CSV table of C-alpha atoms in Angstrom, one decimal:
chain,number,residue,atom,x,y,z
U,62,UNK,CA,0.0,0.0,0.0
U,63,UNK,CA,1.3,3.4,-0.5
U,64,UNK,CA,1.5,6.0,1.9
U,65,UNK,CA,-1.5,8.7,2.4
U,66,UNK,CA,0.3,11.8,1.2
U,67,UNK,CA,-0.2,15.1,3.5
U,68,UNK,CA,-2.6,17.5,3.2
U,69,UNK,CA,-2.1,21.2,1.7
U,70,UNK,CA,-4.1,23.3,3.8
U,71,UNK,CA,-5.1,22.5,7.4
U,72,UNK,CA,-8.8,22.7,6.4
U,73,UNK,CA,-11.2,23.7,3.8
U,74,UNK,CA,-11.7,26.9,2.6
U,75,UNK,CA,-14.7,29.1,4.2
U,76,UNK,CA,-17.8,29.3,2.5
U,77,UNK,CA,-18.2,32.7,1.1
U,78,UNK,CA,-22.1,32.7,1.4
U,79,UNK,CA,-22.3,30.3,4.6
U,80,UNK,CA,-21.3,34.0,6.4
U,81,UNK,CA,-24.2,35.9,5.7
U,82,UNK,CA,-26.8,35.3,8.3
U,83,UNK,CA,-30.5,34.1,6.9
U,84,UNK,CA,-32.1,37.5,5.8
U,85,UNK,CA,-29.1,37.8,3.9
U,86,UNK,CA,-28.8,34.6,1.7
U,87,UNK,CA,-29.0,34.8,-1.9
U,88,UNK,CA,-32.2,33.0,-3.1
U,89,UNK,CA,-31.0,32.6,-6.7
U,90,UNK,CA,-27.8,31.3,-7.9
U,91,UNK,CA,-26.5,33.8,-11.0
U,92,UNK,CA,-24.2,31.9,-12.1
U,93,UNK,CA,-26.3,28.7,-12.5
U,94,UNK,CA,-29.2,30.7,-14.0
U,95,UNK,CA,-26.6,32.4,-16.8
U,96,UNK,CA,-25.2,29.0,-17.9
U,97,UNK,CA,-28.8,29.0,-19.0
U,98,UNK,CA,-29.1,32.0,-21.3
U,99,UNK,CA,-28.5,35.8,-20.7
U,100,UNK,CA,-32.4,36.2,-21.1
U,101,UNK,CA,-33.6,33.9,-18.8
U,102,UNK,CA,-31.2,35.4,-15.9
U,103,UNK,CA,-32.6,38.8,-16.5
U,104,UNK,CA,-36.3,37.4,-16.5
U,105,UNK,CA,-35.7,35.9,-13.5
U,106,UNK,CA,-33.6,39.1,-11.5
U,107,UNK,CA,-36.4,41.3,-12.7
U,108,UNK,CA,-39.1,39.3,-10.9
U,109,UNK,CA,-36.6,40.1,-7.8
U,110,UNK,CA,-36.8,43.1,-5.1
U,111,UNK,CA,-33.9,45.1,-4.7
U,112,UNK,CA,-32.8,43.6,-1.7
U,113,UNK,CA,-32.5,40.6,-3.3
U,114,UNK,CA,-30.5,41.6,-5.5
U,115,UNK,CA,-28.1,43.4,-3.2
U,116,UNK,CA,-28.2,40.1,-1.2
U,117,UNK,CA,-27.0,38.2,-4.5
U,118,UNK,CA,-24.4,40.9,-5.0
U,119,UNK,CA,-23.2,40.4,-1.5
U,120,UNK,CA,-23.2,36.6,-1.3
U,121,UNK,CA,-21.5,36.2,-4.6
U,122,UNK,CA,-19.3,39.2,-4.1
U,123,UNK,CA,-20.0,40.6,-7.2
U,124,UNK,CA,-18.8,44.3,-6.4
U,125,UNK,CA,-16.1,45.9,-4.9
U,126,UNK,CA,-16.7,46.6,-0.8
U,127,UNK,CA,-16.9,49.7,-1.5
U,128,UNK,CA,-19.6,49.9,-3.6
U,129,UNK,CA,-22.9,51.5,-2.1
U,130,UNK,CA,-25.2,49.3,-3.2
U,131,UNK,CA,-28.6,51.0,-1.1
U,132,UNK,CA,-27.9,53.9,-3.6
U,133,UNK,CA,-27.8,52.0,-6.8
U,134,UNK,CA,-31.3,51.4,-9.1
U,135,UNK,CA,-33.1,47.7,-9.3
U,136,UNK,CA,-31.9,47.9,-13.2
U,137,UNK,CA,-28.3,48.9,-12.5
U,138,UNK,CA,-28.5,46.2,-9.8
U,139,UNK,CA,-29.6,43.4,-12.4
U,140,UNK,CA,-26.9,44.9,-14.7
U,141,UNK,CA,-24.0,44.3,-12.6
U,142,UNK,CA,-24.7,41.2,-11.6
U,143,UNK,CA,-25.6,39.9,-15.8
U,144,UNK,CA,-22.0,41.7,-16.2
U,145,UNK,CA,-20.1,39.6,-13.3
U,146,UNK,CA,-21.6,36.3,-14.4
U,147,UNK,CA,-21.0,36.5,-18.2
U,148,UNK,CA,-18.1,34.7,-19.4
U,149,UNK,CA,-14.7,37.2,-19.9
């Protein structure tokens, strides 16, 4: 048998989206609805509330820290996230 080879890291990586408490969890994954079409992503961020949307940014860390998103528009909101999750 051949020896078990040592681990890289001393545990897994933290879970991005496992620190946001409840009210803040993303209810839609962007990035699994944009593997499905540009279109259907939009349809289905503008049937969203802007905190949902500021929720997805968040989660998904799709703007800087920076960014205020409370002063940003529901369409720039589903803009910048269609932006992040389109392939470069």
């Amino acid at each position: 048998s051949r020896p078990t080879p040592a681990p890289l890291f001393d545990s897994p990586a933290p879970n991005p989206i496992a620190d946001f408490g409840a009210h803040e969890r993303a209810v839609l994954d962007p990035f699994s609805v944009g593997a499905k079409g540009e279109e259907l992503l939009r349809r289905e961020l503008g049937a969203l509330r802007g905190w949902h949307l500021r929720n997805i940014i968040r989660a998904y860390r799709l703007a800087d820290e920076d960014t205020r998103l409370d002063a940003v528009s529901e369409r720039e909101l589903v803009e910048m996230i269609v932006k992040a999750v389109q392939p470069a």
